[in-house]
XYZ file of C-alpha atoms in Angstrom:
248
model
C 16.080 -5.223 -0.465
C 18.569 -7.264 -1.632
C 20.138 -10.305 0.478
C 17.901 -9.238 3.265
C 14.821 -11.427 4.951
C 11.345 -10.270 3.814
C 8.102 -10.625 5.982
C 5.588 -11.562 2.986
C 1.656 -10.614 4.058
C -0.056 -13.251 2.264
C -3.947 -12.796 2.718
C -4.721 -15.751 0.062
C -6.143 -13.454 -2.627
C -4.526 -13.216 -5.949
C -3.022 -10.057 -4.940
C -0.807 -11.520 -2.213
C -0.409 -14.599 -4.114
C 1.016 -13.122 -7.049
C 3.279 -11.289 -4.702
C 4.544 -14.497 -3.202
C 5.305 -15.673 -7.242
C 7.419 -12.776 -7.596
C 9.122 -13.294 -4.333
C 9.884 -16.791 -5.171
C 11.428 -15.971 -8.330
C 14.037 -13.844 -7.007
C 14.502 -15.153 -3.910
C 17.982 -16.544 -5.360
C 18.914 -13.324 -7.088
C 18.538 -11.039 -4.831
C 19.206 -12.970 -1.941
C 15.674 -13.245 -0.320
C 15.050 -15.169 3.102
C 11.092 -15.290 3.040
C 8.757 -15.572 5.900
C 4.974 -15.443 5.351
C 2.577 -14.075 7.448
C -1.380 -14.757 7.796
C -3.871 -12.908 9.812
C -7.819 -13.627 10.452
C -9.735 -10.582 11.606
C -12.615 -12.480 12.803
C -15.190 -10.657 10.110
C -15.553 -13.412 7.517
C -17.081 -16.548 8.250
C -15.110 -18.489 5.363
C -11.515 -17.144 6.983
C -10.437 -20.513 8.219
C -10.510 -21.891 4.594
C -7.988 -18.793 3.342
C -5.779 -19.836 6.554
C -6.010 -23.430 5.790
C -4.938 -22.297 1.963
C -2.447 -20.215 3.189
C -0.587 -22.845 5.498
C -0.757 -24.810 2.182
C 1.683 -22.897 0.079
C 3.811 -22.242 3.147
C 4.263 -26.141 3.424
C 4.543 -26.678 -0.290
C 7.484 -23.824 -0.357
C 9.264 -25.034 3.119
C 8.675 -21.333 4.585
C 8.060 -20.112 7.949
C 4.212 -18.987 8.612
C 3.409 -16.658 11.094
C -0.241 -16.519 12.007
C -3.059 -14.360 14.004
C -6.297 -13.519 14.911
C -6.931 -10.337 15.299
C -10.195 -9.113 17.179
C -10.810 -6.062 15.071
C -14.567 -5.078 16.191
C -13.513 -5.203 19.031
C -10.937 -2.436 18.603
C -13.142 -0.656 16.300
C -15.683 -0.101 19.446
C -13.294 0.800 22.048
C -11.247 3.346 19.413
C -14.269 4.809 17.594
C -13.049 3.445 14.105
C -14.386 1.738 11.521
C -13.431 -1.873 10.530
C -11.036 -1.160 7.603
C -9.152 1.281 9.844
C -9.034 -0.607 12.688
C -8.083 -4.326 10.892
C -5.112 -1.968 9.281
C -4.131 -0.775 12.926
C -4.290 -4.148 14.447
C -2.439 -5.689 11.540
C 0.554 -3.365 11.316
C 0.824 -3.685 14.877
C 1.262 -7.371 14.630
C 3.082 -6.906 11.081
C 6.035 -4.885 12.421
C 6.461 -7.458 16.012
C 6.531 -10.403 13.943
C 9.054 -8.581 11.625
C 11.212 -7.860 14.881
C 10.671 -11.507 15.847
C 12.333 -12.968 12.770
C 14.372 -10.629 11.714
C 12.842 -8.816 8.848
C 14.077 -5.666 7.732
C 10.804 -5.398 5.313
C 7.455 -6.479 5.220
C 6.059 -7.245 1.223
C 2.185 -6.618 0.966
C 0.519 -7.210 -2.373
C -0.721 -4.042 -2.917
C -1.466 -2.738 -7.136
C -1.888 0.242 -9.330
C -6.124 -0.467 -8.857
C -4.715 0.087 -4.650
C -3.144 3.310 -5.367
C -6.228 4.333 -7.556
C -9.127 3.670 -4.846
C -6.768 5.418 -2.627
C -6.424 8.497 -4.291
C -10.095 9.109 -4.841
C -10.784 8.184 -0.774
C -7.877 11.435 0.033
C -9.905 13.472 -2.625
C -13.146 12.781 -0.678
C -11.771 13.531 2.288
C -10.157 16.765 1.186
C -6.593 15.737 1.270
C -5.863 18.422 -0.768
C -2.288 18.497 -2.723
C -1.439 15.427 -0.248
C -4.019 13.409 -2.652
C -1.649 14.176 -5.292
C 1.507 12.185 -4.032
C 1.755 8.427 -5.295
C 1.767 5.626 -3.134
C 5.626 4.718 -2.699
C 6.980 0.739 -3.269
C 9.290 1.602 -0.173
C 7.275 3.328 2.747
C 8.821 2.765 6.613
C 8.883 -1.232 7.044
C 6.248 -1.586 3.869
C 7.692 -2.900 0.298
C 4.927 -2.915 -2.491
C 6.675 -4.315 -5.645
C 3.564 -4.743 -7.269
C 2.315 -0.969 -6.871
C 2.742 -0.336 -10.660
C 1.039 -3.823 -11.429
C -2.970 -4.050 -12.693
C -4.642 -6.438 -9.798
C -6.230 -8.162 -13.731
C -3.045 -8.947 -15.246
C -1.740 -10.233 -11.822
C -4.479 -12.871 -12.147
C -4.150 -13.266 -15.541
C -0.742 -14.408 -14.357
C -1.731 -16.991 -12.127
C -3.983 -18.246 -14.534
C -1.266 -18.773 -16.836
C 0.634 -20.653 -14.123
C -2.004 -22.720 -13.302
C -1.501 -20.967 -9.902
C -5.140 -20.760 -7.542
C -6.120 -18.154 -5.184
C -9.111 -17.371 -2.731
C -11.345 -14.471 -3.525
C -12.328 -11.966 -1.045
C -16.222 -11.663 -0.648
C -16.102 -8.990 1.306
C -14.739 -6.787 -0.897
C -18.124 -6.567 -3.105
C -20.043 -5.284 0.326
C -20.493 -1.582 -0.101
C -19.874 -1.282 3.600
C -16.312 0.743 3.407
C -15.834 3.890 1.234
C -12.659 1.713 -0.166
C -15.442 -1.311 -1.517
C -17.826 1.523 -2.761
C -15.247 3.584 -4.842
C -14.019 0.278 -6.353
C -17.093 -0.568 -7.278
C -18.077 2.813 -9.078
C -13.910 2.394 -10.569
C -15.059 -0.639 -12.515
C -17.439 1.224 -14.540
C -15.013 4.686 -14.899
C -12.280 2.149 -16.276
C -14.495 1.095 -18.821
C -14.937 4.546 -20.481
C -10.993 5.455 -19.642
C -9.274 1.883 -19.807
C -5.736 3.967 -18.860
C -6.616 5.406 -15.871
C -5.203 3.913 -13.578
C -1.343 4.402 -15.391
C -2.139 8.094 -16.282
C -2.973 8.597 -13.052
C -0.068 7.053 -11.569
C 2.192 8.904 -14.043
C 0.591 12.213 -13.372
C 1.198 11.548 -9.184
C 4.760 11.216 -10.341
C 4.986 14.526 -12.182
C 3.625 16.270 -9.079
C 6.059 14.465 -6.612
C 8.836 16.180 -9.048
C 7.694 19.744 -8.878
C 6.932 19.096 -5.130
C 10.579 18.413 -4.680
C 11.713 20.619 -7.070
C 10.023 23.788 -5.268
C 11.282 22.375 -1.734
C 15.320 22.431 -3.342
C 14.191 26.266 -4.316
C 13.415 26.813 -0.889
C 16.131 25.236 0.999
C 18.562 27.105 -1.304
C 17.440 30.265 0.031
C 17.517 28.801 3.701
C 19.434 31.167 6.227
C 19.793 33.472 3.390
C 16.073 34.468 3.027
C 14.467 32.633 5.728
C 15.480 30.821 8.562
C 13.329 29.046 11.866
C 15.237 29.616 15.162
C 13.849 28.282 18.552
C 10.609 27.629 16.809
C 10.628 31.298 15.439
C 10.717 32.353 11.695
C 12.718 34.754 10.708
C 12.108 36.653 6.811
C 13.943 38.772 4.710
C 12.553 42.344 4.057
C 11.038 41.968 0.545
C 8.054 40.939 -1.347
C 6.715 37.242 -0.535
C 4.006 35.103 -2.516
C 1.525 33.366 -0.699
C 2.890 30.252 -2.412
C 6.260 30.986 -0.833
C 5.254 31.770 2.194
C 3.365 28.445 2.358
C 6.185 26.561 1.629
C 8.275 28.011 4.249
């Protein structure tokens, strides 16, 4: 991402306000143009005051700010979602137009190691299968993460040291998403295994390697052993495992 602009997501909570930290200390070294962007999804009452804290920093820094409100219970009725899934399709929506707007071949969010954690456990519960076993990239699409290998605690022990402030999010202590209720039931796991959250990322990593290891196996033997024509598959006379035959 060097010497490119960067669409920053700042939300006000340490998370995003760490991120912004990190931005601003390399802006000059790699070259970073940075615009911020806000959004209020109309479900907490105290979402003016992370706005108002938000338009803050972006004076204090001299930086562009980029602001909406988003009416996600709205969206959630007419789609049939729930309000996590909906704010994130209303947001991204908004995200990647604004990034158009200004000219921003990336947009930063603030998400951590504790982010990739939650998420792994909601694909388990949901029966992603080996998908649940794939790490959550920095670089996905339009989406940079820098801090996706960072603990959300020693991001705010950060601040702290800094004498930097951020908002809290209330909302994310009501057990009214599966995301909130996993983190909550998290806390208490970490305290018995205080390195989950890096074995677990390290593990994700070992799997994406034997993922793509076994895919290079396969393509090798591409038009040799196996070939898809015209949305047809073609195999080679011979004796198949299921686990090749998946992978085709």
């Amino acid at each position: 991402v060097e010497n490119t602009r960067v669409l920053a997501y700042l939300s006000g909570t340490g998370d995003s306000t760490a991120l912004l930290a990190l931005l601003w200390a390399l802006r000059k070294s790699l070259g970073l143009e940075i615009s911020l962007a806000h959004a209020d999804h109309g479900l907490r009452p105290e979402a003016s005051e992370d706005a108002a804290f938000v338009r803050d920093m972006a004076r204090n820094l001299d930086l562009g700010l980029a602001e909406a409100c988003l009416d996600v219970k709205a969206h959630a009725e007419r789609a049939g979602l729930g309000l996590e899934t909906a704010a994130r399709d209303l947001r991204w929506a908004w995200l990647r137009a604004e990034a158009e707007a200004c000219g921003a071949s990336v947009i930063a969010t603030g998400h951590t190691q504790d982010d990739h954690t939650e998420t792994v456990f909601l694909r388990l519960q949901r029966g992603g299968g080996a998908g649940a076993l794939t790490p959550l990239p920095a670089r996905q699409d339009l989406r940079w993460s820098p801090l996706i290998e960072c603990r959300r605690d020693s991001l705010r022990r950060y601040l702290t040291g800094k004498g930097l402030p951020w908002r809290e999010d209330a909302s994310n202590e009501e057990p009214f998403t599966a995301r909130n209720r996993w983190r909550k039931l998290l806390q208490a796991i970490r305290e018995e295994a205080p390195l989950l959250d890096r074995h677990l990322w390290e593990t994700h990593l070992q799997v994406r390697e034997l993922h793509e290891l076994a895919e290079t196996g396969l393509r090798a033997e591409e038009g040799l052993h196996w070939r898809a024509v015209e949305g047809a598959l073609w195999l080679a006379p011979g004796v198949w495992s299921e686990p090749q035959l998946r992978g085709v």
